[in-house]
């Protein structure tokens, strides 16, 4: 008979009660205290809205799920922003720091008006007729010239790389060149070499040109100092030109395509306001841009994407600076270094600590490796910290204020990036392939939303942008590139050159990425016969020249 | 009564071991990445749907190739208005065999839509050229355009209709 034996086995006493209570508490804690994912995984399964019909040889048209196939693309970040000048909100007069200048919106508008007037008077420009070449590294003078020229309907030319300078000077001789004093000698040489010394040239220099440079100025070349131009504009009554239309081209950004051909992206006011709307949508509403933010960007203002980021900073009233590697023009030979020192190069400006960083994959990789190297120095706690962080990320949750951050990672971050490192709250990576293996280390080391974007010189704003709170790790079936997410809110994309049978069988479509939307600029080519876009059906699908594939959840993955 | 910790008894040992195990899970959580990506959102946070949303290939049809899609074999039901082919499989009750408008399945329904009639006389025989719709009045053309809008909102345009010898 079992009962007496069982009774002996099941003897309970006070200890049992105590242990039972502890066990129940621990059980409840384990089951109920699970971290909630930052975004519900069901939303990450449907990131794009897919068209129901597709043409043969092409994939369906994909749009961001929040825009939807029936939705209209956002053209502007707010209701009344139609042209570039509207991006400076007139009613907000809080000062913020742009590079090293503390300036508020009304003051900036005054400087823009003064410079515009001074330029028209001293350089003899004609509204709507002349054009200007901006050879400036990113600085406040770039913004002022850009806004001034746009308000007087004078198209400006910018370059995505300094190697394009001589070709652009030859093919599109500008009425005025705005550059740095250190570049003056170089520009003069190029003008003389091209045999253009007989034409009238006007060059406006920022800074003090050396006496040697001034001595070599030919008689037909007029060199003006920036400060003089501004002073002239302040002195006299401001010239008011008719307002440009949103569809007017205000700048052409020249870039070299993959095959080496020089092409220009004609950006209209509407392209840029749409680009600003797209950049603003990168961060979720709960974390959106605000006046207390500081944005640093590694993307030169000469490119469409870099310009969209800068104007987003202007629109939102944040402080803004660019990194050393975004500088295009140097007096001597210089190769930009993409590393931690470059990330920290924004400290030379008097901006507050960066809160949102738009960087390139190289910056992210070097930064993450440096932080984890510092973190490993606390060898007792690091394994636990890593384990806990990755366990949280596997559930979809990460935060900068956890126990392990306080113990391990905060000190690591401050050792690498200095005192302001705790202010960083979002990182946007673009312009290069991002390996999927760096994703989890980056999420652990930085513990902030990490957004992987795809940008192209023809589009103001990102084309593809991953969800900010997406912490999925889909690389368990082999290493590859991190996915770039769904199309941005005002782009629609499709893949061409796909294999129909593979798609009908249920495989992932893969082909060349084509994009369309209000932020996509019109392409002009310097060599008239060679055109990079296929014959469009009047609705202007633009080819990006990169191959991509789509996952079943609507996120795009760039290939190679 | 003096309080003493008695871990020797089986129940106490079991509870103690359970507590140790749970605490170990809290202090040293498991990070287990599944070898294959889960295909349901309930199976894991990093998941991918099983398949892409279904898409239909845009095809060019002639009256002869369109005619089989009348739903009689239980397959797709297509009908054409003004050169646009609509996939009306969702409206099998109306356009399928035996339905009120079943005459239109697999055929060019432009004239019938314009004249608001479902008679067989509205249909052009398959081997003849497409109905040019030249003798329609303006209000009939407007009626047909209204039907095109209705169909575009409700069903998908999955192809275009061309002459028999055009392909």
mmCIF file of N, CA and C in Angstrom, chain A residues 14-132:
data_model
loop_
_atom_site.group_PDB
_atom_site.id
_atom_site.type_symbol
_atom_site.label_atom_id
_atom_site.label_comp_id
_atom_site.label_asym_id
_atom_site.label_seq_id
_atom_site.Cartn_x
_atom_site.Cartn_y
_atom_site.Cartn_z
ATOM 1 N N UNK A 14 7.310 24.445 7.810
ATOM 2 C CA UNK A 14 7.443 25.888 7.593
ATOM 3 C C UNK A 14 8.330 26.205 6.413
ATOM 4 N N UNK A 15 9.425 25.423 6.310
ATOM 5 C CA UNK A 15 10.348 25.687 5.208
ATOM 6 C C UNK A 15 9.641 25.568 3.866
ATOM 7 N N UNK A 16 8.765 24.570 3.820
ATOM 8 C CA UNK A 16 8.035 24.387 2.557
ATOM 9 C C UNK A 16 7.229 25.631 2.219
ATOM 10 N N UNK A 17 6.607 26.176 3.243
ATOM 11 C CA UNK A 17 5.801 27.380 3.018
ATOM 12 C C UNK A 17 6.664 28.505 2.481
ATOM 13 N N UNK A 18 7.807 28.695 3.146
ATOM 14 C CA UNK A 18 8.709 29.767 2.745
ATOM 15 C C UNK A 18 9.189 29.561 1.316
ATOM 16 N N UNK A 19 9.670 28.340 1.072
ATOM 17 C CA UNK A 19 10.175 28.055 -0.277
ATOM 18 C C UNK A 19 9.064 28.165 -1.319
ATOM 19 N N UNK A 20 7.877 27.728 -0.916
ATOM 20 C CA UNK A 20 6.762 27.813 -1.865
ATOM 21 C C UNK A 20 6.470 29.251 -2.239
ATOM 22 N N UNK A 21 6.499 30.144 -1.244
ATOM 23 C CA UNK A 21 6.249 31.562 -1.539
ATOM 24 C C UNK A 21 7.315 32.125 -2.464
ATOM 25 N N UNK A 22 8.583 31.790 -2.123
ATOM 26 C CA UNK A 22 9.666 32.296 -2.964
ATOM 27 C C UNK A 22 9.529 31.757 -4.386
ATOM 28 N N UNK A 23 9.204 30.485 -4.508
ATOM 29 C CA UNK A 23 9.071 29.887 -5.844
ATOM 30 C C UNK A 23 7.957 30.566 -6.627
ATOM 31 N N UNK A 24 6.838 30.815 -5.947
ATOM 32 C CA UNK A 24 5.719 31.463 -6.654
ATOM 33 C C UNK A 24 6.115 32.853 -7.113
ATOM 34 N N UNK A 25 6.819 33.604 -6.235
ATOM 35 C CA UNK A 25 7.246 34.955 -6.612
ATOM 36 C C UNK A 25 8.174 34.907 -7.810
ATOM 37 N N UNK A 26 9.141 34.004 -7.754
ATOM 38 C CA UNK A 26 10.107 33.916 -8.844
ATOM 39 C C UNK A 26 9.406 33.527 -10.143
ATOM 40 N N UNK A 27 8.446 32.614 -10.034
ATOM 41 C CA UNK A 27 7.707 32.196 -11.233
ATOM 42 C C UNK A 27 6.945 33.363 -11.843
ATOM 43 N N UNK A 28 6.265 34.114 -10.978
ATOM 44 C CA UNK A 28 5.517 35.272 -11.472
ATOM 45 C C UNK A 28 6.455 36.274 -12.123
ATOM 46 N N UNK A 29 7.571 36.557 -11.451
ATOM 47 C CA UNK A 29 8.533 37.517 -11.992
ATOM 48 C C UNK A 29 9.012 37.099 -13.373
ATOM 49 N N UNK A 30 9.363 35.827 -13.470
ATOM 50 C CA UNK A 30 9.892 35.348 -14.750
ATOM 51 C C UNK A 30 8.887 35.489 -15.870
ATOM 52 N N UNK A 31 7.613 35.210 -15.562
ATOM 53 C CA UNK A 31 6.623 35.199 -16.638
ATOM 54 C C UNK A 31 6.050 36.566 -16.925
ATOM 55 N N UNK A 32 5.847 37.381 -15.887
ATOM 56 C CA UNK A 32 5.161 38.638 -16.116
ATOM 57 C C UNK A 32 6.118 39.778 -16.381
ATOM 58 N N UNK A 33 7.345 39.684 -15.897
ATOM 59 C CA UNK A 33 8.235 40.825 -16.009
ATOM 60 C C UNK A 33 9.045 40.763 -17.296
ATOM 61 N N UNK A 34 8.466 40.187 -18.354
ATOM 62 C CA UNK A 34 9.189 40.145 -19.624
ATOM 63 C C UNK A 34 9.119 41.518 -20.252
ATOM 64 N N UNK A 35 10.225 41.921 -20.854
ATOM 65 C CA UNK A 35 10.243 43.233 -21.488
ATOM 66 C C UNK A 35 9.333 43.237 -22.704
ATOM 67 N N UNK A 36 8.577 44.296 -22.881
ATOM 68 C CA UNK A 36 7.705 44.424 -24.050
ATOM 69 C C UNK A 36 8.524 44.877 -25.249
ATOM 70 N N UNK A 37 8.299 44.308 -26.401
ATOM 71 C CA UNK A 37 9.060 44.799 -27.561
ATOM 72 C C UNK A 37 8.686 46.235 -27.881
ATOM 73 N N UNK A 38 9.662 46.990 -28.406
ATOM 74 C CA UNK A 38 9.433 48.401 -28.703
ATOM 75 C C UNK A 38 8.409 48.581 -29.814
ATOM 76 N N UNK A 39 8.393 47.651 -30.742
ATOM 77 C CA UNK A 39 7.347 47.681 -31.766
ATOM 78 C C UNK A 39 6.844 46.257 -31.918
ATOM 79 N N UNK A 40 5.540 46.098 -31.987
ATOM 80 C CA UNK A 40 4.974 44.754 -32.009
ATOM 81 C C UNK A 40 5.425 44.009 -33.259
ATOM 82 N N UNK A 41 5.878 42.760 -33.108
ATOM 83 C CA UNK A 41 6.401 42.048 -34.280
ATOM 84 C C UNK A 41 5.395 41.877 -35.400
ATOM 85 N N UNK A 42 4.122 41.979 -35.099
ATOM 86 C CA UNK A 42 3.156 41.802 -36.181
ATOM 87 C C UNK A 42 3.269 42.958 -37.182
ATOM 88 N N UNK A 43 3.676 44.131 -36.679
ATOM 89 C CA UNK A 43 3.848 45.268 -37.595
ATOM 90 C C UNK A 43 5.077 45.095 -38.450
ATOM 91 N N UNK A 44 6.080 44.397 -37.923
ATOM 92 C CA UNK A 44 7.298 44.219 -38.692
ATOM 93 C C UNK A 44 7.130 43.163 -39.763
ATOM 94 N N UNK A 45 5.993 42.476 -39.759
ATOM 95 C CA UNK A 45 5.774 41.481 -40.794
ATOM 96 C C UNK A 45 5.152 42.079 -42.039
ATOM 97 N N UNK A 46 4.779 43.348 -41.964
ATOM 98 C CA UNK A 46 4.116 43.960 -43.111
ATOM 99 C C UNK A 46 4.587 45.405 -43.195
ATOM 100 N N UNK A 47 5.805 45.600 -43.686
ATOM 101 C CA UNK A 47 6.367 46.946 -43.676
ATOM 102 C C UNK A 47 6.063 47.718 -44.948
ATOM 103 N N UNK A 48 5.741 47.008 -46.031
ATOM 104 C CA UNK A 48 5.419 47.703 -47.277
ATOM 105 C C UNK A 48 4.014 47.355 -47.700
ATOM 106 N N UNK A 49 3.403 48.263 -48.420
ATOM 107 C CA UNK A 49 2.132 47.971 -49.066
ATOM 108 C C UNK A 49 2.446 47.582 -50.510
ATOM 109 N N UNK A 50 1.998 46.402 -50.909
ATOM 110 C CA UNK A 50 2.391 45.844 -52.202
ATOM 111 C C UNK A 50 1.236 45.950 -53.180
ATOM 112 N N UNK A 51 1.532 46.331 -54.421
ATOM 113 C CA UNK A 51 0.479 46.396 -55.437
ATOM 114 C C UNK A 51 0.008 44.990 -55.779
ATOM 115 N N UNK A 52 -1.234 44.863 -56.272
ATOM 116 C CA UNK A 52 -1.779 43.546 -56.567
ATOM 117 C C UNK A 52 -1.405 43.075 -57.961
ATOM 118 N N UNK A 53 -0.980 44.011 -58.816
ATOM 119 C CA UNK A 53 -0.670 43.644 -60.198
ATOM 120 C C UNK A 53 0.768 44.010 -60.475
ATOM 121 N N UNK A 54 1.419 43.238 -61.311
ATOM 122 C CA UNK A 54 2.771 43.627 -61.699
ATOM 123 C C UNK A 54 2.951 43.372 -63.184
ATOM 124 N N UNK A 55 3.836 44.187 -63.802
ATOM 125 C CA UNK A 55 4.120 44.006 -65.223
ATOM 126 C C UNK A 55 5.098 42.864 -65.399
ATOM 127 N N UNK A 56 5.093 42.192 -66.544
ATOM 128 C CA UNK A 56 6.043 41.095 -66.738
ATOM 129 C C UNK A 56 7.478 41.613 -66.681
ATOM 130 N N UNK A 57 8.357 40.864 -66.031
ATOM 131 C CA UNK A 57 9.747 41.279 -65.914
ATOM 132 C C UNK A 57 9.980 42.294 -64.826
ATOM 133 N N UNK A 58 8.922 42.710 -64.144
ATOM 134 C CA UNK A 58 9.085 43.660 -63.054
ATOM 135 C C UNK A 58 8.424 43.104 -61.820
ATOM 136 N N UNK A 59 8.812 43.649 -60.682
ATOM 137 C CA UNK A 59 8.096 43.266 -59.472
ATOM 138 C C UNK A 59 6.905 44.205 -59.317
ATOM 139 N N UNK A 60 6.117 43.962 -58.278
ATOM 140 C CA UNK A 60 5.014 44.881 -58.000
ATOM 141 C C UNK A 60 5.587 46.195 -57.488
ATOM 142 N N UNK A 61 4.751 47.206 -57.420
ATOM 143 C CA UNK A 61 5.182 48.497 -56.883
ATOM 144 C C UNK A 61 5.025 48.458 -55.365
ATOM 145 N N UNK A 62 6.059 48.869 -54.665
ATOM 146 C CA UNK A 62 6.037 48.825 -53.200
ATOM 147 C C UNK A 62 5.999 50.240 -52.652
ATOM 148 N N UNK A 63 5.155 50.443 -51.650
ATOM 149 C CA UNK A 63 5.152 51.727 -50.948
ATOM 150 C C UNK A 63 5.246 51.445 -49.460
ATOM 151 N N UNK A 64 5.570 52.458 -48.697
ATOM 152 C CA UNK A 64 5.569 52.311 -47.251
ATOM 153 C C UNK A 64 4.164 51.978 -46.766
ATOM 154 N N UNK A 65 4.076 51.118 -45.773
ATOM 155 C CA UNK A 65 2.754 50.672 -45.345
ATOM 156 C C UNK A 65 1.926 51.808 -44.790
ATOM 157 N N UNK A 66 2.586 52.789 -44.146
ATOM 158 C CA UNK A 66 1.800 53.875 -43.577
ATOM 159 C C UNK A 66 1.287 54.818 -44.665
ATOM 160 N N UNK A 67 1.969 54.887 -45.807
ATOM 161 C CA UNK A 67 1.438 55.716 -46.891
ATOM 162 C C UNK A 67 0.321 54.975 -47.604
ATOM 163 N N UNK A 68 0.554 53.701 -47.897
ATOM 164 C CA UNK A 68 -0.476 52.907 -48.538
ATOM 165 C C UNK A 68 -0.532 53.166 -50.026
ATOM 166 N N UNK A 69 -1.082 52.221 -50.765
ATOM 167 C CA UNK A 69 -1.118 52.359 -52.221
ATOM 168 C C UNK A 69 -2.058 53.468 -52.645
ATOM 169 N N UNK A 70 -3.085 53.722 -51.849
ATOM 170 C CA UNK A 70 -4.050 54.747 -52.221
ATOM 171 C C UNK A 70 -3.676 56.099 -51.658
ATOM 172 N N UNK A 71 -2.681 56.153 -50.769
ATOM 173 C CA UNK A 71 -2.376 57.406 -50.097
ATOM 174 C C UNK A 71 -1.591 58.351 -50.990
ATOM 175 N N UNK A 72 -1.638 59.638 -50.645
ATOM 176 C CA UNK A 72 -0.849 60.603 -51.387
ATOM 177 C C UNK A 72 0.483 60.771 -50.690
ATOM 178 N N UNK A 73 1.501 61.041 -51.498
ATOM 179 C CA UNK A 73 2.826 61.203 -50.912
ATOM 180 C C UNK A 73 2.908 62.533 -50.168
ATOM 181 N N UNK A 74 3.495 62.546 -48.977
ATOM 182 C CA UNK A 74 3.702 63.832 -48.303
ATOM 183 C C UNK A 74 4.676 64.683 -49.107
ATOM 184 N N UNK A 75 4.250 65.914 -49.418
ATOM 185 C CA UNK A 75 5.089 66.783 -50.229
ATOM 186 C C UNK A 75 5.873 67.763 -49.398
ATOM 187 N N UNK A 76 5.418 68.000 -48.180
ATOM 188 C CA UNK A 76 6.061 69.040 -47.387
ATOM 189 C C UNK A 76 5.925 68.671 -45.920
ATOM 190 N N UNK A 77 6.843 69.157 -45.100
ATOM 191 C CA UNK A 77 6.798 68.764 -43.687
ATOM 192 C C UNK A 77 5.668 69.433 -42.919
ATOM 193 N N UNK A 78 5.180 70.580 -43.376
ATOM 194 C CA UNK A 78 4.066 71.237 -42.687
ATOM 195 C C UNK A 78 3.235 71.922 -43.751
ATOM 196 N N UNK A 79 2.090 72.444 -43.336
ATOM 197 C CA UNK A 79 1.107 72.881 -44.319
ATOM 198 C C UNK A 79 1.616 73.980 -45.230
ATOM 199 N N UNK A 80 2.344 74.960 -44.713
ATOM 200 C CA UNK A 80 2.623 76.142 -45.537
ATOM 201 C C UNK A 80 4.037 76.192 -46.051
ATOM 202 N N UNK A 81 4.703 75.078 -46.124
ATOM 203 C CA UNK A 81 6.083 75.099 -46.587
ATOM 204 C C UNK A 81 6.085 74.727 -48.052
ATOM 205 N N UNK A 82 6.220 75.733 -48.927
ATOM 206 C CA UNK A 82 6.187 75.444 -50.362
ATOM 207 C C UNK A 82 7.543 75.598 -51.003
ATOM 208 N N UNK A 83 8.291 76.625 -50.597
ATOM 209 C CA UNK A 83 9.602 76.846 -51.200
ATOM 210 C C UNK A 83 10.652 76.811 -50.104
ATOM 211 N N UNK A 84 11.892 76.905 -50.530
ATOM 212 C CA UNK A 84 13.010 76.744 -49.605
ATOM 213 C C UNK A 84 12.944 77.740 -48.460
ATOM 214 N N UNK A 85 12.594 78.979 -48.767
ATOM 215 C CA UNK A 85 12.603 80.004 -47.731
ATOM 216 C C UNK A 85 11.572 79.713 -46.652
ATOM 217 N N UNK A 86 10.511 78.970 -47.011
ATOM 218 C CA UNK A 86 9.492 78.657 -46.000
ATOM 219 C C UNK A 86 10.007 77.690 -44.961
ATOM 220 N N UNK A 87 11.142 77.030 -45.249
ATOM 221 C CA UNK A 87 11.650 76.066 -44.283
ATOM 222 C C UNK A 87 12.169 76.756 -43.032
ATOM 223 N N UNK A 88 12.425 78.057 -43.120
ATOM 224 C CA UNK A 88 12.826 78.779 -41.915
ATOM 225 C C UNK A 88 11.562 79.321 -41.280
ATOM 226 N N UNK A 89 11.163 78.704 -40.189
ATOM 227 C CA UNK A 89 9.911 79.131 -39.564
ATOM 228 C C UNK A 89 10.063 80.547 -39.049
ATOM 229 N N UNK A 90 9.184 81.430 -39.497
ATOM 230 C CA UNK A 90 9.345 82.835 -39.138
ATOM 231 C C UNK A 90 8.966 83.104 -37.693
ATOM 232 N N UNK A 91 8.083 82.274 -37.131
ATOM 233 C CA UNK A 91 7.588 82.627 -35.804
ATOM 234 C C UNK A 91 8.432 82.034 -34.680
ATOM 235 N N UNK A 92 9.475 81.285 -35.005
ATOM 236 C CA UNK A 92 10.284 80.750 -33.910
ATOM 237 C C UNK A 92 11.590 81.510 -33.880
ATOM 238 N N UNK A 93 11.905 82.151 -32.764
ATOM 239 C CA UNK A 93 13.124 82.961 -32.726
ATOM 240 C C UNK A 93 14.078 82.480 -31.651
ATOM 241 N N UNK A 94 14.026 81.193 -31.331
ATOM 242 C CA UNK A 94 14.997 80.674 -30.366
ATOM 243 C C UNK A 94 16.319 80.484 -31.077
ATOM 244 N N UNK A 95 17.414 80.891 -30.472
ATOM 245 C CA UNK A 95 18.693 80.740 -31.165
ATOM 246 C C UNK A 95 19.159 79.290 -31.092
ATOM 247 N N UNK A 96 19.865 78.887 -32.129
ATOM 248 C CA UNK A 96 20.504 77.583 -32.130
ATOM 249 C C UNK A 96 21.840 77.753 -32.829
ATOM 250 N N UNK A 97 22.687 76.769 -32.667
ATOM 251 C CA UNK A 97 24.047 76.907 -33.177
ATOM 252 C C UNK A 97 24.191 76.140 -34.472
ATOM 253 N N UNK A 98 24.556 76.863 -35.526
ATOM 254 C CA UNK A 98 24.833 76.208 -36.801
ATOM 255 C C UNK A 98 26.338 76.262 -36.992
ATOM 256 N N UNK A 99 27.005 75.122 -36.982
ATOM 257 C CA UNK A 99 28.446 75.067 -36.948
ATOM 258 C C UNK A 99 28.937 75.898 -35.765
ATOM 259 N N UNK A 100 29.517 77.058 -36.007
ATOM 260 C CA UNK A 100 29.963 77.803 -34.825
ATOM 261 C C UNK A 100 29.197 79.089 -34.594
ATOM 262 N N UNK A 101 28.125 79.283 -35.363
ATOM 263 C CA UNK A 101 27.408 80.557 -35.202
ATOM 264 C C UNK A 101 26.122 80.334 -34.460
ATOM 265 N N UNK A 102 25.934 81.100 -33.395
ATOM 266 C CA UNK A 102 24.675 81.030 -32.674
ATOM 267 C C UNK A 102 23.746 82.033 -33.352
ATOM 268 N N UNK A 103 22.674 81.526 -33.903
ATOM 269 C CA UNK A 103 21.846 82.407 -34.731
ATOM 270 C C UNK A 103 20.401 81.949 -34.612
ATOM 271 N N UNK A 104 19.489 82.900 -34.725
ATOM 272 C CA UNK A 104 18.082 82.533 -34.676
ATOM 273 C C UNK A 104 17.499 82.700 -36.079
ATOM 274 N N UNK A 105 16.273 82.237 -36.275
ATOM 275 C CA UNK A 105 15.682 82.286 -37.615
ATOM 276 C C UNK A 105 15.568 83.697 -38.180
ATOM 277 N N UNK A 106 15.057 84.669 -37.413
ATOM 278 C CA UNK A 106 14.985 86.026 -37.984
ATOM 279 C C UNK A 106 16.369 86.559 -38.362
ATOM 280 N N UNK A 107 17.381 86.272 -37.516
ATOM 281 C CA UNK A 107 18.723 86.760 -37.841
ATOM 282 C C UNK A 107 19.227 86.097 -39.121
ATOM 283 N N UNK A 108 18.933 84.810 -39.253
ATOM 284 C CA UNK A 108 19.379 84.097 -40.451
ATOM 285 C C UNK A 108 18.696 84.667 -41.685
ATOM 286 N N UNK A 109 17.415 84.937 -41.569
ATOM 287 C CA UNK A 109 16.697 85.506 -42.702
ATOM 288 C C UNK A 109 17.263 86.869 -43.077
ATOM 289 N N UNK A 110 17.671 87.663 -42.062
ATOM 290 C CA UNK A 110 18.278 88.963 -42.361
ATOM 291 C C UNK A 110 19.577 88.787 -43.120
ATOM 292 N N UNK A 111 20.394 87.843 -42.646
ATOM 293 C CA UNK A 111 21.685 87.633 -43.313
ATOM 294 C C UNK A 111 21.479 87.154 -44.737
ATOM 295 N N UNK A 112 20.485 86.296 -44.933
ATOM 296 C CA UNK A 112 20.201 85.790 -46.279
ATOM 297 C C UNK A 112 19.788 86.934 -47.191
ATOM 298 N N UNK A 113 18.895 87.788 -46.694
ATOM 299 C CA UNK A 113 18.432 88.902 -47.523
ATOM 300 C C UNK A 113 19.579 89.847 -47.837
ATOM 301 N N UNK A 114 20.431 90.105 -46.816
ATOM 302 C CA UNK A 114 21.548 91.021 -47.039
ATOM 303 C C UNK A 114 22.512 90.451 -48.067
ATOM 304 N N UNK A 115 22.839 89.179 -47.918
ATOM 305 C CA UNK A 115 23.788 88.596 -48.860
ATOM 306 C C UNK A 115 23.218 88.579 -50.270
ATOM 307 N N UNK A 116 21.941 88.249 -50.368
ATOM 308 C CA UNK A 116 21.329 88.198 -51.688
ATOM 309 C C UNK A 116 21.380 89.553 -52.378
ATOM 310 N N UNK A 117 21.001 90.582 -51.606
ATOM 311 C CA UNK A 117 21.017 91.931 -52.182
ATOM 312 C C UNK A 117 22.433 92.338 -52.573
ATOM 313 N N UNK A 118 23.390 92.116 -51.653
ATOM 314 C CA UNK A 118 24.770 92.485 -51.934
ATOM 315 C C UNK A 118 25.301 91.775 -53.167
ATOM 316 N N UNK A 119 24.947 90.499 -53.294
ATOM 317 C CA UNK A 119 25.442 89.727 -54.429
ATOM 318 C C UNK A 119 24.891 90.265 -55.739
ATOM 319 N N UNK A 120 23.571 90.568 -55.724
ATOM 320 C CA UNK A 120 22.966 91.068 -56.948
ATOM 321 C C UNK A 120 23.613 92.378 -57.374
ATOM 322 N N UNK A 121 23.892 93.218 -56.370
ATOM 323 C CA UNK A 121 24.439 94.524 -56.717
ATOM 324 C C UNK A 121 25.895 94.433 -57.139
ATOM 325 N N UNK A 122 26.710 93.772 -56.307
ATOM 326 C CA UNK A 122 28.145 93.808 -56.545
ATOM 327 C C UNK A 122 28.584 92.862 -57.654
ATOM 328 N N UNK A 123 27.906 91.750 -57.795
ATOM 329 C CA UNK A 123 28.338 90.787 -58.809
ATOM 330 C C UNK A 123 27.601 90.978 -60.118
ATOM 331 N N UNK A 124 26.658 91.902 -60.124
ATOM 332 C CA UNK A 124 25.950 92.161 -61.372
ATOM 333 C C UNK A 124 25.119 90.994 -61.859
ATOM 334 N N UNK A 125 24.520 90.268 -60.938
ATOM 335 C CA UNK A 125 23.717 89.106 -61.347
ATOM 336 C C UNK A 125 22.320 89.554 -61.738
ATOM 337 N N UNK A 126 21.690 88.749 -62.577
ATOM 338 C CA UNK A 126 20.315 89.050 -62.965
ATOM 339 C C UNK A 126 19.400 87.942 -62.481
ATOM 340 N N UNK A 127 18.297 88.390 -61.923
ATOM 341 C CA UNK A 127 17.361 87.424 -61.359
ATOM 342 C C UNK A 127 16.864 86.503 -62.457
ATOM 343 N N UNK A 128 16.951 85.229 -62.251
ATOM 344 C CA UNK A 128 16.427 84.260 -63.201
ATOM 345 C C UNK A 128 17.315 84.015 -64.406
ATOM 346 N N UNK A 129 18.396 84.785 -64.559
ATOM 347 C CA UNK A 129 19.242 84.615 -65.743
ATOM 348 C C UNK A 129 20.591 84.012 -65.404
ATOM 349 N N UNK A 130 21.159 84.476 -64.295
ATOM 350 C CA UNK A 130 22.510 84.035 -63.971
ATOM 351 C C UNK A 130 22.474 82.701 -63.259
ATOM 352 N N UNK A 131 23.671 82.157 -63.032
ATOM 353 C CA UNK A 131 23.758 80.978 -62.183
ATOM 354 C C UNK A 131 25.036 81.096 -61.362
ATOM 355 N N UNK A 132 25.117 80.302 -60.325
ATOM 356 C CA UNK A 132 26.231 80.411 -59.384
ATOM 357 C C UNK A 132 26.800 79.039 -59.116
#
